[in-house]
Short mmCIF file of C-alpha atoms and ligand atoms in Angstrom, two decimals:
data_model
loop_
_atom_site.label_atom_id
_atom_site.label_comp_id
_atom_site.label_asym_id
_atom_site.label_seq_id
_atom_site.Cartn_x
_atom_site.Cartn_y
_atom_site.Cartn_z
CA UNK A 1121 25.93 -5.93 21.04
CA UNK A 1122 23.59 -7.07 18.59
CA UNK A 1123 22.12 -4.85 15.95
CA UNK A 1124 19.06 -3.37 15.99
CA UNK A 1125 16.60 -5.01 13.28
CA UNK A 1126 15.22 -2.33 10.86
CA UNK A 1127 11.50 -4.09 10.56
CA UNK A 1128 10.59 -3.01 7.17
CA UNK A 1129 7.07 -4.30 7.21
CA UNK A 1130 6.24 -2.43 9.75
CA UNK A 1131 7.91 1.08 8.39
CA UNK A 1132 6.13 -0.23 4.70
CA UNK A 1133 2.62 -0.28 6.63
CA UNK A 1134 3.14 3.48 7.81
CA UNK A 1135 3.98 4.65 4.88
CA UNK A 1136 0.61 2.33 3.03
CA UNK A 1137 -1.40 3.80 6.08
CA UNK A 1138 -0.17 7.20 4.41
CA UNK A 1139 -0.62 6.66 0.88
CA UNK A 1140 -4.59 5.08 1.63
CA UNK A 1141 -5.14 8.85 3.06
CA UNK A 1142 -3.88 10.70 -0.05
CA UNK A 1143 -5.66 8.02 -2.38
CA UNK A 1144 -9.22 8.78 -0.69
CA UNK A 1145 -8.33 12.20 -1.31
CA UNK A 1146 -7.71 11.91 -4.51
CA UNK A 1147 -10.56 9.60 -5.13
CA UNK A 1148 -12.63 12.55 -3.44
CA UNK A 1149 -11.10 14.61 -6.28
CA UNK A 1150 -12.49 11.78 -8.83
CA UNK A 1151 -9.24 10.69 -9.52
CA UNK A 1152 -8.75 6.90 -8.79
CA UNK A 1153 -4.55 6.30 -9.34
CA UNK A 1154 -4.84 3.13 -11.14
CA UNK A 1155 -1.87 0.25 -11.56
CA UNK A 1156 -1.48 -2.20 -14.23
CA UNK A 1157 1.06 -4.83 -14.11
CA UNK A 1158 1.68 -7.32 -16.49
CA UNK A 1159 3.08 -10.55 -16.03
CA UNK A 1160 4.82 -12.93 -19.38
CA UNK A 1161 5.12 -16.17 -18.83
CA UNK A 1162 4.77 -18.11 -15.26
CA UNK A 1163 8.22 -18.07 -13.29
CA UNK A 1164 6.82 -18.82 -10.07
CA UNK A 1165 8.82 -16.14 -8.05
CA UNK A 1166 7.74 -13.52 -10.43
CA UNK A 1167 4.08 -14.80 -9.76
CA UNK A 1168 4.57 -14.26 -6.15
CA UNK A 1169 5.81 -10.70 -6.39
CA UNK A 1170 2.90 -9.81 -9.00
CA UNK A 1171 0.40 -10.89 -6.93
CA UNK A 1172 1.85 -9.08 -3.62
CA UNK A 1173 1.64 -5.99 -5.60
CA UNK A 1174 -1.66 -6.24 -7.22
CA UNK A 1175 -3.00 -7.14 -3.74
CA UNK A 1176 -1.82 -4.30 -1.81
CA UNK A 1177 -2.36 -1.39 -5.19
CA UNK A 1178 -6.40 -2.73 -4.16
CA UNK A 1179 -6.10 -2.96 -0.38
CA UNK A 1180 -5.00 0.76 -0.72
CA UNK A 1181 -8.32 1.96 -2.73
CA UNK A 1182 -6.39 2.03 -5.90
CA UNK A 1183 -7.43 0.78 -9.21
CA UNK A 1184 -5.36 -2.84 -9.68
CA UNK A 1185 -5.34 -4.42 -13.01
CA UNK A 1186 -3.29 -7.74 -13.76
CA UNK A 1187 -2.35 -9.07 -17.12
CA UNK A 1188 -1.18 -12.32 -17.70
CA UNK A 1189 -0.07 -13.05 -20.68
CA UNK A 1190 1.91 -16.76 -21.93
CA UNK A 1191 5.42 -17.75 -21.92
CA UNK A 1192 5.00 -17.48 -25.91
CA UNK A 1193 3.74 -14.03 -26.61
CA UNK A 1194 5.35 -12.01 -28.89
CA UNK A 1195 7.35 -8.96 -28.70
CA UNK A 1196 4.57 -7.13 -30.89
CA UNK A 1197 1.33 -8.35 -28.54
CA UNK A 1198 3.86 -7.26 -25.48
CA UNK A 1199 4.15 -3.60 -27.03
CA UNK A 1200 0.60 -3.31 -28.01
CA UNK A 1201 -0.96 -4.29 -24.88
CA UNK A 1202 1.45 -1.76 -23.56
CA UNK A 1203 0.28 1.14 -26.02
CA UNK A 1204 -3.11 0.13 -24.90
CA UNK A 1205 -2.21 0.82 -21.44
CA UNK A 1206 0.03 4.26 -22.16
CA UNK A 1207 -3.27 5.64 -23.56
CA UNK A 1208 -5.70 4.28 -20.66
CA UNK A 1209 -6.91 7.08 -18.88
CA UNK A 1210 -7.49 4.89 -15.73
CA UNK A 1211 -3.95 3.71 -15.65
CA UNK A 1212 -1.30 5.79 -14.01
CA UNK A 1213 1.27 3.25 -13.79
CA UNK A 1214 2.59 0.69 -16.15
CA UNK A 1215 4.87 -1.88 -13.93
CA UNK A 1216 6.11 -4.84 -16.48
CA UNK A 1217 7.37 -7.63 -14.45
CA UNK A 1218 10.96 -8.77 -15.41
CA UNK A 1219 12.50 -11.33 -16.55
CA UNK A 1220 10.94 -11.37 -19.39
CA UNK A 1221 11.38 -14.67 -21.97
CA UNK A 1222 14.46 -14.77 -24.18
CA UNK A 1223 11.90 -14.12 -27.12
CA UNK A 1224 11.51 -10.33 -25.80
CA UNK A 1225 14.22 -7.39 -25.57
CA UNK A 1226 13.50 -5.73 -21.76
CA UNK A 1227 15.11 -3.21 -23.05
CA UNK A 1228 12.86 -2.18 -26.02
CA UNK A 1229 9.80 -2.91 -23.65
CA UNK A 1230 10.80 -0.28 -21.15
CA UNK A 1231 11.22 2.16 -23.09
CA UNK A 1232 8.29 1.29 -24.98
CA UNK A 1233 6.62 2.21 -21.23
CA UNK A 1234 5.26 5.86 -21.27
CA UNK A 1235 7.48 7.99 -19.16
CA UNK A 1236 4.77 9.74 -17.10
CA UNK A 1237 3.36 6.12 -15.97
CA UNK A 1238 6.69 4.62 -15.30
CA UNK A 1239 6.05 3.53 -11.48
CA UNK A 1240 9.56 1.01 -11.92
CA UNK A 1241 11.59 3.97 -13.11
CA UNK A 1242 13.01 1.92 -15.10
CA UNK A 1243 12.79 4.22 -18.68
CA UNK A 1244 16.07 5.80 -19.68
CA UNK A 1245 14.30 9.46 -19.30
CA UNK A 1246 13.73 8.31 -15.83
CA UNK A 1247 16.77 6.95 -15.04
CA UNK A 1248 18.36 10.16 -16.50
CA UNK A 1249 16.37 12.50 -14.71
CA UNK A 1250 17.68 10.73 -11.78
CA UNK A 1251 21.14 11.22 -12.64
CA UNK A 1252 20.88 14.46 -13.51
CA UNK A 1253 18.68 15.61 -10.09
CA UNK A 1254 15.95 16.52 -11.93
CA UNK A 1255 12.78 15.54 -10.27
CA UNK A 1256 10.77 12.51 -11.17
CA UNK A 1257 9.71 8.78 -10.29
CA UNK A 1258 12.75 6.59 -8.31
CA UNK A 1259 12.84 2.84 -8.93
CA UNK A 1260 10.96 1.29 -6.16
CA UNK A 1261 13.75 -0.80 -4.37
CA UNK A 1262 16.64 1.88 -4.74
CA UNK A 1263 14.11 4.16 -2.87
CA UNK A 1264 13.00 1.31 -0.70
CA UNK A 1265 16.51 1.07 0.59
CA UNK A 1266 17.04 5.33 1.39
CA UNK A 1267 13.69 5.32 3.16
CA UNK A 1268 14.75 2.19 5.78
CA UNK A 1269 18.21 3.77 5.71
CA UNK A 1270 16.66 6.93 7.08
CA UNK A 1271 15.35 5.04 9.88
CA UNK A 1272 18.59 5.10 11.59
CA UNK A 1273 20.35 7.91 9.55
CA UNK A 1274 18.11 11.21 9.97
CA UNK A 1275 21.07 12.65 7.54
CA UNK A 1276 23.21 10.64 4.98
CA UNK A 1277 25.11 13.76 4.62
CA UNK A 1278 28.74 12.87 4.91
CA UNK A 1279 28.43 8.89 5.51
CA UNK A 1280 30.88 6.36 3.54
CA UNK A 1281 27.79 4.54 1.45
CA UNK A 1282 29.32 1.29 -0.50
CA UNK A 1283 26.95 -0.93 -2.41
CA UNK A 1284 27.50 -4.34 -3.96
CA UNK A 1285 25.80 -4.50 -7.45
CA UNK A 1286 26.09 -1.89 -10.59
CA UNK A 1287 22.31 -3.21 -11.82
CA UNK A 1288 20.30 -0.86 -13.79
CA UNK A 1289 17.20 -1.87 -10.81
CA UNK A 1290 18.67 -1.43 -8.06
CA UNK A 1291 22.62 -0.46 -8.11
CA UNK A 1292 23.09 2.18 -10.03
CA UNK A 1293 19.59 3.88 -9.34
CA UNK A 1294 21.07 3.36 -5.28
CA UNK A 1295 23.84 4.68 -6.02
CA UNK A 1296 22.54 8.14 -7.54
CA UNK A 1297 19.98 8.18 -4.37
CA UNK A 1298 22.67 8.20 -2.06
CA UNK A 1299 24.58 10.98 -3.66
CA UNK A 1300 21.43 12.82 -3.57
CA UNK A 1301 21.57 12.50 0.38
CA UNK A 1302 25.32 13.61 0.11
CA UNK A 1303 26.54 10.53 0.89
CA UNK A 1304 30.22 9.49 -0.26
CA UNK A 1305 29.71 6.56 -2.12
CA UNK A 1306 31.30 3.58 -4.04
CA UNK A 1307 29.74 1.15 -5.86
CA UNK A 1308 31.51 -2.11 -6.41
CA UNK A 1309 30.83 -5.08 -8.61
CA UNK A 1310 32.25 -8.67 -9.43
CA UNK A 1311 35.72 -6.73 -10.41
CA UNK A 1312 36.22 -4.93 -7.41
CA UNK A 1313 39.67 -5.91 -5.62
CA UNK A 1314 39.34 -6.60 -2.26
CA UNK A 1315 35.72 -6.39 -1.63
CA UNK A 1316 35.86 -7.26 1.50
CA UNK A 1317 38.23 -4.12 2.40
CA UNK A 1318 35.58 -1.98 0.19
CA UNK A 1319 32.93 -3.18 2.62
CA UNK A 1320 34.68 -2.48 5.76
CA UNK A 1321 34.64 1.31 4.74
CA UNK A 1322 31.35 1.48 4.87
CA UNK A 1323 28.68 3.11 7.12
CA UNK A 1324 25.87 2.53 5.17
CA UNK A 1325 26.54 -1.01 3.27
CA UNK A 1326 23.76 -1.99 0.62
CA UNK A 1327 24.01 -5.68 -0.88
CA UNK A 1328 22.23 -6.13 -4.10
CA UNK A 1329 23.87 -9.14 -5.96
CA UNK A 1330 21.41 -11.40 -5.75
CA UNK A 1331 23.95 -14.42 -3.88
CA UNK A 1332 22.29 -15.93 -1.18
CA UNK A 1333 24.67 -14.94 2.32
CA UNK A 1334 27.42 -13.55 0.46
CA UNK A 1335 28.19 -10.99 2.49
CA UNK A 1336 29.70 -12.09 6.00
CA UNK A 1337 30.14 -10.15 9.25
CA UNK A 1338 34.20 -9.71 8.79
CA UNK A 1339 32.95 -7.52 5.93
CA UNK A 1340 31.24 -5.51 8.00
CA UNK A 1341 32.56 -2.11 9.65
CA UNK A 1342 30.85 -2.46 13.46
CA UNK A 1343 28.22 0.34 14.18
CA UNK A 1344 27.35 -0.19 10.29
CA UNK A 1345 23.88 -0.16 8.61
CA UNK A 1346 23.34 -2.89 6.40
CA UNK A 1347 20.49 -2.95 3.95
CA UNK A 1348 20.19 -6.26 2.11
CA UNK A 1349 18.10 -6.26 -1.13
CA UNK A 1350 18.14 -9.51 -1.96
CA UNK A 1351 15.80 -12.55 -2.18
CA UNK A 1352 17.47 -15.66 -2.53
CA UNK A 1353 16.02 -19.30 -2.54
CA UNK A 1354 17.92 -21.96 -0.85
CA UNK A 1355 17.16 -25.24 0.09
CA UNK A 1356 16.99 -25.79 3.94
CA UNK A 1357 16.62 -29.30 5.98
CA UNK A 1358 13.80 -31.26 4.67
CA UNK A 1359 13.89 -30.61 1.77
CA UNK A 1360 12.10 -27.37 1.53
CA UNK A 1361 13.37 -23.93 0.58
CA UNK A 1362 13.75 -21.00 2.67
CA UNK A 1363 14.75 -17.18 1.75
CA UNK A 1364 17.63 -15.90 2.39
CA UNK A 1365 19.18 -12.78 1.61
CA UNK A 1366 22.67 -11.56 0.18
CA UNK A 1367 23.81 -11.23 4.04
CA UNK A 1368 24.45 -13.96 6.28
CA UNK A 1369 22.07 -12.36 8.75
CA UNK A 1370 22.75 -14.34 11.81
CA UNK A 1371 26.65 -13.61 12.08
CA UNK A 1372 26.51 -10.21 10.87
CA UNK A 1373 23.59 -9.25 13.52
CA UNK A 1374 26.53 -9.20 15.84
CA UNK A 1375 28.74 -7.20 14.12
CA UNK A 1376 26.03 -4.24 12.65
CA UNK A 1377 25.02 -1.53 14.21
CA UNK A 1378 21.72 -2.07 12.26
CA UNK A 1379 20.45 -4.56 9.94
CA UNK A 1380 17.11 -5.03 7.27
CA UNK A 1381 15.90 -8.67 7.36
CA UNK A 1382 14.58 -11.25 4.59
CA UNK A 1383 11.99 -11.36 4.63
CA UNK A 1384 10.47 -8.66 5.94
CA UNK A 1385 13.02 -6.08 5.26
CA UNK A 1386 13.62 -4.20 1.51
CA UNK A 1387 10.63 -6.34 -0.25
CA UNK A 1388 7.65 -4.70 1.94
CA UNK A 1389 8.98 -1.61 1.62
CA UNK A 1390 9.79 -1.86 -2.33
CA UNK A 1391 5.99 -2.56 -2.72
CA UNK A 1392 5.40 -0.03 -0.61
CA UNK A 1393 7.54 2.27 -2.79
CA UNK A 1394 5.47 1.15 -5.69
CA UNK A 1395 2.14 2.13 -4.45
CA UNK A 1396 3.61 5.65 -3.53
CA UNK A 1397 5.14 6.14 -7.51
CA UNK A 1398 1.42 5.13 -8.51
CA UNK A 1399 0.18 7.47 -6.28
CA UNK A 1400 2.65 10.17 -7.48
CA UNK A 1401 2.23 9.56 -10.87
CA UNK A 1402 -1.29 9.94 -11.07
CA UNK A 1403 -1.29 13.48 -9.50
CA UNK A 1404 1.62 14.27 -11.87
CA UNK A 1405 -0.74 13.17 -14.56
CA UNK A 1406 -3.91 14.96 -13.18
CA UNK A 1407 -1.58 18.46 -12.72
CA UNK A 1408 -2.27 18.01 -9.35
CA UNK A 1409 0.46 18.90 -6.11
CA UNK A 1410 2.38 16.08 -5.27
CA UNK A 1411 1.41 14.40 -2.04
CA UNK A 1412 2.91 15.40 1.10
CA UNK A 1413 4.62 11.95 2.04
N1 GUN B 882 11.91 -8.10 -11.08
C1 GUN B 882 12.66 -8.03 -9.96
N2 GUN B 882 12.54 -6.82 -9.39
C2 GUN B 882 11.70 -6.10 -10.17
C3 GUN B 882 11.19 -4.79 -10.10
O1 GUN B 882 11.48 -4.00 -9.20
N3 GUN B 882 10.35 -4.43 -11.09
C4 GUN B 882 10.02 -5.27 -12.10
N4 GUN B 882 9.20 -4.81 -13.04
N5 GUN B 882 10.48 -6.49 -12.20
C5 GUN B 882 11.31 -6.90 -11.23
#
């Protein structure tokens, strides 16, 4: 048996096909949802990402601004471009791309981020409001990762969830997503004894560590869904690098019931994830209905 391959490009351009309707719509309405991102420095990974985003927030007749700004800026310029944006009527979603340089507190620039226009759901109100089950914006990848889950799962209700990673972007928020959808879940992290056994428990395993094929099939409970978040660089022959993610893919294809690849597995669909949050957000914002989606 080998697993079935969740294709999340393809499940990310149903859901863009869907958010281009409700954008005309809303553009009929003379509202145009409207992204800004903003980009310090140049990591060139981060410069990837930014422009995959900025490209699809325009190929889905939304407003796309970029701003670049140097390696060198300061904190203050950061938080002033960012009060700029916070009171920009044409901007319904603020999406600062992290890391950040050492010269700059992430921390302080989130939450500098107004909460209505925070399309990462990153802020602590938003990440509250999550915890809580209030309703509100959820990060893109933690949602990313429920919506391809779904794909196999009509119902999490009841399913032994386990994910690797307690990070503010994607573990945690996972976590609370997944105990939304009543799903039993555990969330383990470089401490956890036996992780291996942890894994085996689960029906629904998410990996979000961010170490390239660190997961391997004897981990992996057969019949399982794994969703693997993560993007790592390695270098393959010749001297060129190649993606991998936090799964060894190949090996544990045999072993899943069902398995995202990378690429072409969480990162569409987090982008994807983003464009519906901007698309949220700015009907929020207008005191418009949310979109049916
Ligand atoms: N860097 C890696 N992932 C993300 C993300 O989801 N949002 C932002 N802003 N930066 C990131």
């Amino acid at each position: 048996m080998t697993a079935t391959i969740i294709d999340g490009k393809a499940a990310a351009a149903e859901l863009g096909d869907a958010i281009a309707v409700e954008t005309l719509r809303l553009r009929e309405k003379g509202i145009e949802p409207g992204l800004a991102v903003v980009l310090v420095g140049d990591n060139p990974a981060s410069e990837i990402y930014v422009r995959s985003k900025t490209a699809k927030t325009a190929a889905l007749g939304m407003h796309s601004v970029l701003h670049k700004m140097p390696g060198e800026t300061a904190q203050t310029d950061l938080l002033s471009l960012i009060d700029r944006l916070n009171a920009d009527p044409a901007i319904h979603g603020i999406l600062v791309q992290l890391p950040l340089p050492p010269q700059i507190d992430s921390d302080t620039i989130i939450a500098a981020i107004a909460p209505a226009k925070d399309v990462d759901g990153f802020h602590p109100l938003t990440a509250g409001r999550l915890a809580a089950g209030l309703p509100g914006l959820k990060p893109c990848t933690p949602l990313a990762c429920i919506i391809l889950a779904k794909r196999i799962h009509k119902k999490l209700d009841g399913l032994e969830a386990v994910v690797i990673g307690r990070s503010n972007i994607v573990g945690k928020p996972v976590a609370q997503l997944l105990l939304a959808e009543n799903a039993t879940v555990t969330i383990t992290h470089s401490k956890t004894r036996d992780l291996p056994a942890v894994c085996r428990r689960a029906d629904i395993l998410i990996a979000a560590i961010g170490k390239a094929e660190f997961v391997r099939a004897d981990w992996i409970k057969p019949g399982a869904t794994v969703i693997d978040v993560g993007i790592n660089r390695v270098l393959a022959d010749g001297g060129k690098t190649r993606v991998v993610g936090d799964v060894a893919y190949e090996e544990a294809r045999a072993v899943a019931g069902a398995i995202t690849p990378v690429p072409g597995g969480v990162g569409p669909m987090t982008i994807a994830c983003l464009m519906l949050n901007t698309l949220r957000a700015a009907c929020d914002i207008a005191g418009l209905p949310q979109p049916k989606i």
